[in-house]
Amino acid sequence: MTVPTAPAASDKPTISASETTQQTQSAKQSRQSKQPQRKHDRLITRDMALVMLATFCFMSSNMLANPIVAGYAESLGASGMLMGVVAGSMSFISLFCRPIAGNLSDKTSKRTLVAVGTVLYFAAGLLYYFANSPTMLIMARVINGVGFACCSVCLATWMSLLLPIRHMGAGMGLYGTMNALAMAVGPALGIRAQKYIGYRLTFLSSLVLAVIMLVSTLMVKNGGQSVRKKQTDNMTGSSPTMNGSVDENGTSHKRRFSIRSILEPRVVPLSLTFMMFAIAYFANQSFIMNYVETRHLPVSADLFFMFYAVALLVLRLGLRDLFDSKGFRFWLTVCSLGMVAMLACMTFLFNDWMLLLAAIFTAVGYGLMSSVTQAQAVVIAGRERSGIANSTYYAGIDLGMSAGPFVGGLVYGHLSAVWFYPVFMLTMPVAWLIYLLCVRRVSR
């Protein structure tokens, strides 16, 4: 009878060295694949922080000029209406250049277009410095407007490409915060600097912000290449043609010009609705100094923008999670009430405390509405058309930035100063009229 013996240790199944190596490599690949996913899902990354810094410097350098350029034009002999033309000409030019910039931003590197815009800033800054007539100021504003169109669309599109889609509302809210803070800090710096160093040196000093913007964009690792181009390359294995697209068989087709190549029709109602907020805001920004001086009010106009910046920062950070949970109608209601309250406070302005209250209501109105509208525009249009969506959104700002100072100049020159702000209360009913007529498109 044979007694079974236990198998020797050498008889146990073994794992080969090659299999062990494969398991180790697969484990490493698994850990590596999880790490970028977690990094990509973060709301704030290094590249996004640099783009937001560039955005802050870019917008600050532009907004620095807005509250002082009308006074600069007046010192060079401009009339009331011409003051408004000078103040609004930058945005008027930007309005026509922005759709082209939006189309280009969906086809080429965002870094390249930002660099082009920075060069234009420097040219405009030198013209501001050497200007000796309102005509030269208008020339400087025109060049500034082209650079403004290039950079504003590219930076906004660049930011949207760096964001995970599920964080689009919160991320664009933070981006909008940088924009809105710059719109507050820039004018305050301009007013304060003009008092101490004069108009010319104030415009020249704004070029420092342009340098910081350029350095920040050069440090961004993701250069903002076209999403449309990447998608086509992945599908066909070839590059799209310059003026068309490539089908599944690799055949190129020319693309006919259409309105969708320069505007996103679904975003137009949003843009027009927000334009009414921008008209009231930029009229105030351009003429607040003149309003305070004309009425001999014991307030410091530059404090308005500092109060606004602090209030906006607190509101944006405190309400960050609500941007993705509340609908557009909710925000339109809140922001409309905020703008009406701001205009009422400015009408009955008598001290710095009332100025503080007006700044807080401005943050509730224009400040929050700018982020809500921009985030909604990107969501409606989709990531592949985010550049044109942003250019359409900024068209509303351009119209408001050009129409606000122009209408403000007319009101300032033909009506008593006490009627300046009540006139702009009419913008809120018009905003609601546009929304109600186009509610289906806006609320998608």
Coordinates of C-alpha atoms in Angstrom, one line a residue:
M1 CA 0.0 0.0 0.0
T2 CA 1.4 3.2 -1.0
V3 CA 1.1 6.2 1.3
P4 CA 0.5 9.5 -0.6
T5 CA 3.1 12.0 0.1
A6 CA 2.7 15.8 0.3
P7 CA 3.8 17.6 -2.8
A8 CA 7.2 19.1 -2.5
A9 CA 7.7 22.8 -2.4
S10 CA 9.1 22.7 -5.9
D11 CA 5.8 21.2 -7.2
K12 CA 3.7 24.3 -6.2
P13 CA 2.6 26.5 -9.1
T14 CA 4.9 29.4 -9.6
I15 CA 4.7 32.8 -11.2
S16 CA 7.2 33.5 -13.8
A17 CA 9.4 36.6 -13.7
S18 CA 7.8 38.0 -16.9
E19 CA 4.3 37.7 -15.4
T20 CA 5.5 39.5 -12.2
T21 CA 7.0 42.3 -14.3
Q22 CA 3.7 42.6 -16.3
Q23 CA 1.7 42.8 -13.1
T24 CA 4.0 45.4 -11.6
Q25 CA 3.8 47.5 -14.8
S26 CA 0.0 47.3 -15.0
A27 CA -0.3 48.3 -11.3
K28 CA 2.0 51.4 -12.0
Q29 CA -0.1 52.2 -15.1
S30 CA -3.3 52.0 -13.0
R31 CA -1.9 54.3 -10.4
Q32 CA -0.6 56.7 -13.1
S33 CA -4.0 56.7 -14.9
K34 CA -5.8 57.5 -11.7
Q35 CA -3.5 60.5 -10.8
P36 CA -4.2 62.6 -13.9
Q37 CA -7.9 61.9 -13.6
R38 CA -7.9 63.2 -10.1
K39 CA -5.8 66.2 -11.2
H40 CA -8.0 66.9 -14.2
D41 CA -11.1 66.8 -12.0
R42 CA -9.8 69.5 -9.7
L43 CA -11.5 72.9 -9.9
I44 CA -8.3 74.9 -9.7
T45 CA -5.1 73.8 -11.4
R46 CA -1.8 75.6 -12.0
D47 CA -2.7 76.4 -15.6
M48 CA -6.1 77.7 -14.6
A49 CA -4.6 79.9 -11.9
L50 CA -2.2 81.4 -14.4
V51 CA -4.9 82.1 -16.9
M52 CA -7.0 83.8 -14.2
L53 CA -4.0 85.9 -13.2
A54 CA -3.5 86.9 -16.9
T55 CA -7.2 87.7 -17.1
F56 CA -7.1 90.0 -14.0
C57 CA -4.1 91.9 -15.4
F58 CA -5.6 92.1 -18.9
M59 CA -9.0 93.5 -17.7
S60 CA -7.4 95.8 -15.1
S61 CA -5.2 97.4 -17.6
N62 CA -8.2 98.1 -19.8
M63 CA -10.6 99.2 -17.1
L64 CA -8.0 101.5 -15.6
A65 CA -8.7 103.9 -18.5
N66 CA -12.5 103.9 -18.4
P67 CA -13.2 106.4 -15.6
I68 CA -10.5 108.8 -16.6
V69 CA -10.5 108.8 -20.4
A70 CA -13.5 111.0 -20.7
G71 CA -11.9 113.6 -18.4
Y72 CA -8.7 113.2 -20.4
A73 CA -10.6 114.0 -23.6
E74 CA -12.2 117.0 -21.9
S75 CA -8.8 118.3 -20.9
L76 CA -7.8 118.1 -24.6
G77 CA -10.8 120.1 -25.7
A78 CA -13.6 117.5 -26.3
S79 CA -17.3 118.4 -25.8
G80 CA -19.7 116.4 -23.8
M81 CA -20.8 114.2 -26.7
L82 CA -17.3 113.7 -27.9
M83 CA -16.3 112.6 -24.4
G84 CA -18.8 109.8 -24.7
V85 CA -17.6 108.9 -28.2
V86 CA -14.0 108.7 -26.9
A87 CA -15.0 106.6 -23.9
G88 CA -17.1 104.2 -26.0
S89 CA -15.0 103.9 -29.2
M90 CA -12.9 101.0 -27.8
S91 CA -15.9 98.8 -27.2
F92 CA -17.5 99.8 -30.5
I93 CA -14.4 98.6 -32.4
S94 CA -14.2 95.5 -30.2
L95 CA -17.7 94.6 -31.1
F96 CA -16.8 94.1 -34.8
C97 CA -13.4 92.5 -34.1
R98 CA -14.6 90.0 -31.4
P99 CA -16.5 87.6 -33.7
I100 CA -13.4 87.3 -35.9
A101 CA -11.3 86.7 -32.7
G102 CA -13.8 84.1 -31.5
N103 CA -13.6 82.2 -34.8
L104 CA -9.8 82.3 -34.7
S105 CA -9.7 81.2 -31.1
D106 CA -11.5 78.0 -32.1
K107 CA -8.9 77.3 -34.8
T108 CA -5.6 78.3 -33.4
S109 CA -3.5 78.6 -30.3
K110 CA -4.9 80.9 -27.6
R111 CA -1.4 81.8 -26.5
T112 CA -0.6 83.2 -30.0
L113 CA -3.7 85.5 -30.1
V114 CA -3.1 86.8 -26.5
A115 CA 0.5 87.7 -27.6
V116 CA -0.9 89.6 -30.6
G117 CA -3.3 91.4 -28.3
T118 CA -0.5 92.4 -25.9
V119 CA 1.5 94.0 -28.7
L120 CA -1.6 96.1 -29.6
Y121 CA -1.9 97.1 -25.9
F122 CA 1.6 98.5 -26.0
A123 CA 0.9 100.5 -29.2
A124 CA -2.3 101.9 -27.6
G125 CA -0.5 102.8 -24.4
L126 CA 2.1 104.8 -26.2
L127 CA -0.6 106.7 -28.2
Y128 CA -2.4 107.5 -24.9
Y129 CA 0.8 108.9 -23.6
F130 CA 1.6 111.1 -26.6
A131 CA -2.0 112.1 -27.4
N132 CA -2.5 115.9 -27.9
S133 CA -6.1 115.9 -29.3
P134 CA -9.3 113.9 -29.0
T135 CA -8.6 112.4 -32.4
M136 CA -5.4 110.8 -31.2
L137 CA -7.3 109.4 -28.2
I138 CA -9.9 107.9 -30.5
M139 CA -7.0 106.3 -32.5
A140 CA -5.6 104.8 -29.3
R141 CA -9.0 103.5 -28.3
V142 CA -9.5 101.8 -31.7
I143 CA -6.1 100.0 -31.4
N144 CA -7.0 99.2 -27.8
G145 CA -10.3 97.8 -28.9
V146 CA -8.7 95.3 -31.4
G147 CA -6.4 94.1 -28.6
F148 CA -9.3 93.8 -26.2
A149 CA -11.2 91.7 -28.6
C150 CA -8.3 89.3 -29.1
C151 CA -7.5 88.8 -25.4
S152 CA -10.9 88.7 -23.9
V153 CA -12.3 85.9 -26.1
C154 CA -9.0 83.9 -26.0
L155 CA -8.6 84.0 -22.3
A156 CA -12.3 83.0 -21.7
T157 CA -12.1 80.2 -24.2
W158 CA -8.8 79.0 -22.8
M159 CA -10.3 78.9 -19.3
S160 CA -13.3 76.9 -20.5
L161 CA -11.1 74.3 -22.2
L162 CA -9.1 73.8 -19.0
L163 CA -12.3 73.1 -16.9
P164 CA -14.0 69.8 -16.3
I165 CA -17.5 70.0 -17.8
R166 CA -19.2 69.2 -14.4
H167 CA -17.3 72.2 -12.9
M168 CA -18.1 74.6 -15.7
G169 CA -20.5 76.8 -13.8
A170 CA -18.3 77.1 -10.7
G171 CA -15.1 77.5 -12.8
M172 CA -16.5 80.1 -15.1
G173 CA -17.9 81.8 -12.0
L174 CA -14.4 82.1 -10.6
Y175 CA -13.2 83.3 -14.0
G176 CA -15.9 85.9 -14.0
T177 CA -14.8 86.9 -10.5
M178 CA -11.4 87.8 -11.9
N179 CA -13.0 89.8 -14.6
A180 CA -15.4 91.6 -12.3
L181 CA -12.7 92.3 -9.7
A182 CA -10.5 93.7 -12.4
M183 CA -13.4 95.9 -13.5
A184 CA -13.5 97.2 -10.0
V185 CA -9.8 97.4 -9.1
G186 CA -8.7 98.8 -12.5
P187 CA -10.9 101.9 -12.4
A188 CA -10.0 102.6 -8.7
L189 CA -6.3 102.4 -9.6
G190 CA -6.9 104.7 -12.6
I191 CA -8.7 107.4 -10.5
R192 CA -6.2 107.3 -7.7
A193 CA -3.1 107.3 -10.0
Q194 CA -4.5 110.2 -12.1
K195 CA -4.7 112.4 -9.0
Y196 CA -1.1 111.8 -8.2
I197 CA 0.8 111.4 -11.5
G198 CA -1.6 112.8 -14.1
Y199 CA -3.3 111.3 -17.2
R200 CA -0.3 110.5 -19.3
L201 CA 1.8 108.6 -16.8
T202 CA -1.3 106.7 -15.6
F203 CA -1.8 105.3 -19.1
L204 CA 1.9 104.5 -19.4
S205 CA 2.0 102.7 -16.1
S206 CA -0.9 100.4 -17.2
L207 CA 1.6 98.7 -19.5
V208 CA 3.1 97.0 -16.5
L209 CA -0.1 95.0 -16.1
A210 CA 0.2 94.0 -19.8
V211 CA 3.7 92.6 -19.2
I212 CA 2.5 90.5 -16.3
M213 CA -0.3 89.2 -18.4
L214 CA 2.1 88.1 -21.2
V215 CA 4.5 86.4 -18.8
S216 CA 1.6 84.5 -17.2
T217 CA 0.3 83.2 -20.5
L218 CA 3.8 82.1 -21.5
M219 CA 4.0 80.0 -18.3
V220 CA 0.8 78.0 -19.0
K221 CA 1.7 74.5 -20.1
N222 CA -1.5 73.9 -22.1
G223 CA -1.2 76.4 -25.0
G224 CA -4.9 76.3 -25.7
Q225 CA -4.9 74.4 -29.0
S226 CA -8.1 74.1 -31.0
V227 CA -10.5 71.5 -29.6
R228 CA -12.1 71.2 -33.1
K229 CA -8.8 70.4 -34.6
K230 CA -8.0 67.8 -32.0
Q231 CA -11.3 66.1 -32.5
T232 CA -10.9 66.0 -36.3
D233 CA -7.4 64.6 -36.0
N234 CA -8.6 61.8 -33.7
M235 CA -11.4 60.8 -36.0
T236 CA -9.6 60.9 -39.3
G237 CA -6.0 60.8 -38.5
S238 CA -5.4 63.9 -40.6
S239 CA -5.6 67.6 -40.2
P240 CA -8.6 69.7 -41.3
T241 CA -8.3 72.1 -44.2
M242 CA -7.9 75.8 -43.5
N243 CA -11.4 76.7 -44.9
G244 CA -13.3 73.5 -44.5
S245 CA -13.6 70.1 -42.8
V246 CA -12.5 66.5 -43.4
D247 CA -15.1 63.7 -43.6
E248 CA -14.6 60.0 -42.6
N249 CA -13.0 59.1 -45.9
G250 CA -10.4 61.9 -45.6
T251 CA -12.1 64.0 -48.2
S252 CA -12.0 67.8 -47.5
H253 CA -15.1 70.0 -48.0
K254 CA -15.1 73.7 -48.1
R255 CA -17.2 75.4 -45.5
R256 CA -19.5 78.2 -46.6
F257 CA -19.7 81.4 -44.7
S258 CA -22.6 81.6 -42.3
I259 CA -23.7 83.6 -39.3
R260 CA -22.8 80.7 -37.1
S261 CA -19.1 81.2 -38.0
I262 CA -19.0 84.5 -36.2
L263 CA -21.9 84.3 -33.8
E264 CA -23.7 81.6 -31.7
P265 CA -27.4 82.3 -32.3
R266 CA -28.5 80.4 -29.2
V267 CA -26.3 82.8 -27.1
V268 CA -27.6 86.0 -28.7
P269 CA -30.6 86.4 -26.3
L270 CA -28.2 86.0 -23.3
S271 CA -25.9 88.6 -24.8
L272 CA -28.7 91.1 -25.4
T273 CA -30.1 90.6 -21.9
F274 CA -26.8 91.1 -20.3
M275 CA -26.1 94.2 -22.5
M276 CA -28.8 96.1 -20.6
F277 CA -26.9 95.5 -17.3
A278 CA -23.7 96.6 -19.0
I279 CA -25.2 99.8 -20.3
A280 CA -26.1 100.9 -16.8
Y281 CA -22.8 99.7 -15.3
F282 CA -20.4 101.4 -17.8
A283 CA -22.4 104.6 -17.9
N284 CA -21.8 104.8 -14.1
Q285 CA -18.1 103.8 -14.5
S286 CA -17.4 106.5 -17.1
F287 CA -19.3 109.4 -15.5
I288 CA -19.2 108.7 -11.7
M289 CA -16.3 111.2 -11.3
N290 CA -18.1 113.9 -13.3
Y291 CA -21.4 113.2 -11.4
V292 CA -19.8 113.6 -8.0
E293 CA -18.0 116.8 -9.0
T294 CA -21.1 118.3 -10.7
R295 CA -23.3 117.7 -7.6
H296 CA -20.4 118.6 -5.2
L297 CA -21.0 115.5 -3.2
P298 CA -18.7 114.8 -0.2
V299 CA -17.7 111.3 -1.4
S300 CA -14.6 109.7 -2.9
A301 CA -15.5 108.2 -6.3
D302 CA -12.6 105.7 -6.3
L303 CA -14.0 104.1 -3.1
F304 CA -17.0 102.9 -5.1
F305 CA -14.8 100.5 -7.1
M306 CA -12.9 99.2 -4.0
F307 CA -16.2 98.6 -2.2
Y308 CA -17.5 96.8 -5.2
A309 CA -14.4 94.6 -5.5
V310 CA -14.7 93.4 -1.9
A311 CA -18.4 92.9 -2.0
L312 CA -18.1 90.9 -5.3
L313 CA -15.4 88.7 -3.9
V314 CA -17.4 87.8 -0.9
L315 CA -20.5 87.1 -2.9
R316 CA -18.8 85.0 -5.6
L317 CA -17.0 82.8 -3.0
G318 CA -20.1 82.6 -0.7
L319 CA -22.5 81.7 -3.5
R320 CA -20.1 79.6 -5.6
D321 CA -22.1 76.3 -5.3
L322 CA -25.4 78.0 -6.3
F323 CA -24.1 78.9 -9.8
D324 CA -24.6 75.2 -10.9
S325 CA -27.9 74.6 -8.9
K326 CA -30.1 77.7 -9.6
G327 CA -31.6 78.5 -13.0
F328 CA -31.1 81.6 -15.1
R329 CA -34.5 83.1 -14.2
F330 CA -33.6 83.0 -10.5
W331 CA -30.4 84.9 -11.1
L332 CA -32.0 87.4 -13.5
T333 CA -34.6 88.3 -10.8
V334 CA -32.0 88.8 -8.1
C335 CA -29.6 90.7 -10.3
S336 CA -32.3 93.0 -11.7
L337 CA -33.3 94.0 -8.2
G338 CA -29.7 94.6 -7.4
M339 CA -29.2 97.0 -10.3
V340 CA -32.3 99.0 -9.6
A341 CA -31.3 99.3 -5.9
M342 CA -27.8 100.5 -7.0
L343 CA -29.2 103.1 -9.3
A344 CA -31.5 104.3 -6.6
C345 CA -28.6 104.6 -4.1
M346 CA -26.6 106.7 -6.6
T347 CA -29.6 108.9 -7.2
F348 CA -29.8 109.8 -3.5
L349 CA -26.1 109.6 -2.8
F350 CA -25.0 111.9 0.0
N351 CA -22.0 110.2 1.8
D352 CA -19.6 107.3 1.6
W353 CA -21.9 104.9 3.5
M354 CA -24.5 105.3 0.7
L355 CA -21.7 104.8 -1.8
L356 CA -20.8 101.5 0.0
L357 CA -24.4 100.4 -0.3
A358 CA -24.5 101.2 -4.0
A359 CA -21.3 99.2 -4.5
I360 CA -22.8 96.2 -2.8
F361 CA -25.9 96.3 -4.9
T362 CA -23.7 96.6 -8.0
A363 CA -22.0 93.4 -7.0
V364 CA -25.4 91.7 -6.6
G365 CA -26.6 93.1 -9.9
Y366 CA -23.9 93.4 -12.6
G367 CA -21.2 91.4 -10.8
L368 CA -23.2 88.2 -10.4
M369 CA -25.0 88.5 -13.7
S370 CA -21.7 88.6 -15.6
S371 CA -20.7 85.1 -14.3
V372 CA -24.1 83.6 -14.7
T373 CA -24.5 84.7 -18.3
Q374 CA -21.0 83.6 -19.3
A375 CA -21.4 80.1 -17.8
Q376 CA -24.8 79.7 -19.4
A377 CA -23.4 80.7 -22.8
V378 CA -20.7 78.0 -22.7
V379 CA -23.2 75.4 -21.5
I380 CA -25.7 76.2 -24.2
A381 CA -23.2 76.3 -27.1
G382 CA -21.1 73.3 -26.0
R383 CA -17.3 73.0 -25.5
E384 CA -16.5 72.7 -29.3
R385 CA -18.0 76.2 -29.9
S386 CA -16.9 77.8 -26.7
G387 CA -14.8 80.4 -28.5
I388 CA -17.7 81.7 -30.6
A389 CA -20.0 81.4 -27.6
N390 CA -17.7 83.6 -25.5
S391 CA -17.3 86.1 -28.4
T392 CA -21.1 86.3 -28.6
Y393 CA -21.4 86.8 -24.9
Y394 CA -18.7 89.6 -25.0
A395 CA -20.6 91.3 -27.8
G396 CA -23.2 92.2 -25.2
I397 CA -20.4 93.7 -23.0
D398 CA -19.1 95.6 -26.0
L399 CA -22.5 97.0 -26.8
G400 CA -23.0 98.0 -23.2
M401 CA -19.5 99.5 -22.9
S402 CA -20.0 101.6 -26.1
A403 CA -23.7 102.5 -25.6
G404 CA -23.4 103.2 -21.9
P405 CA -20.8 106.0 -22.1
F406 CA -22.4 107.4 -25.3
V407 CA -25.9 107.6 -23.7
G408 CA -24.3 108.8 -20.5
G409 CA -22.6 111.6 -22.4
L410 CA -26.0 112.6 -23.9
V411 CA -27.7 112.5 -20.5
Y412 CA -24.8 114.3 -18.8
G413 CA -24.8 117.1 -21.5
H414 CA -28.6 117.6 -21.8
L415 CA -30.2 116.8 -18.5
S416 CA -29.7 117.8 -14.9
A417 CA -27.2 115.5 -13.1
V418 CA -29.9 114.4 -10.7
W419 CA -31.6 112.6 -13.6
F420 CA -28.5 110.7 -14.6
Y421 CA -29.2 107.4 -12.8
P422 CA -33.0 107.3 -12.9
V423 CA -32.7 107.3 -16.8
F424 CA -30.7 104.1 -16.6
M425 CA -33.4 102.3 -14.5
L426 CA -35.2 101.8 -17.8
T427 CA -32.6 99.2 -18.8
M428 CA -34.0 96.5 -16.4
P429 CA -37.5 96.3 -17.9
V430 CA -35.9 96.1 -21.3
A431 CA -33.7 93.2 -20.1
W432 CA -36.7 91.3 -18.9
L433 CA -38.6 92.0 -22.1
I434 CA -35.7 90.4 -24.1
Y435 CA -35.6 87.4 -21.7
L436 CA -39.3 86.8 -21.9
L437 CA -39.3 86.9 -25.7
C438 CA -36.5 84.4 -25.9
V439 CA -37.0 82.4 -22.7
R440 CA -36.7 79.0 -24.4
R441 CA -33.3 79.6 -25.8
V442 CA -31.9 81.4 -22.7
S443 CA -33.1 78.7 -20.2
R444 CA -31.7 75.6 -22.0

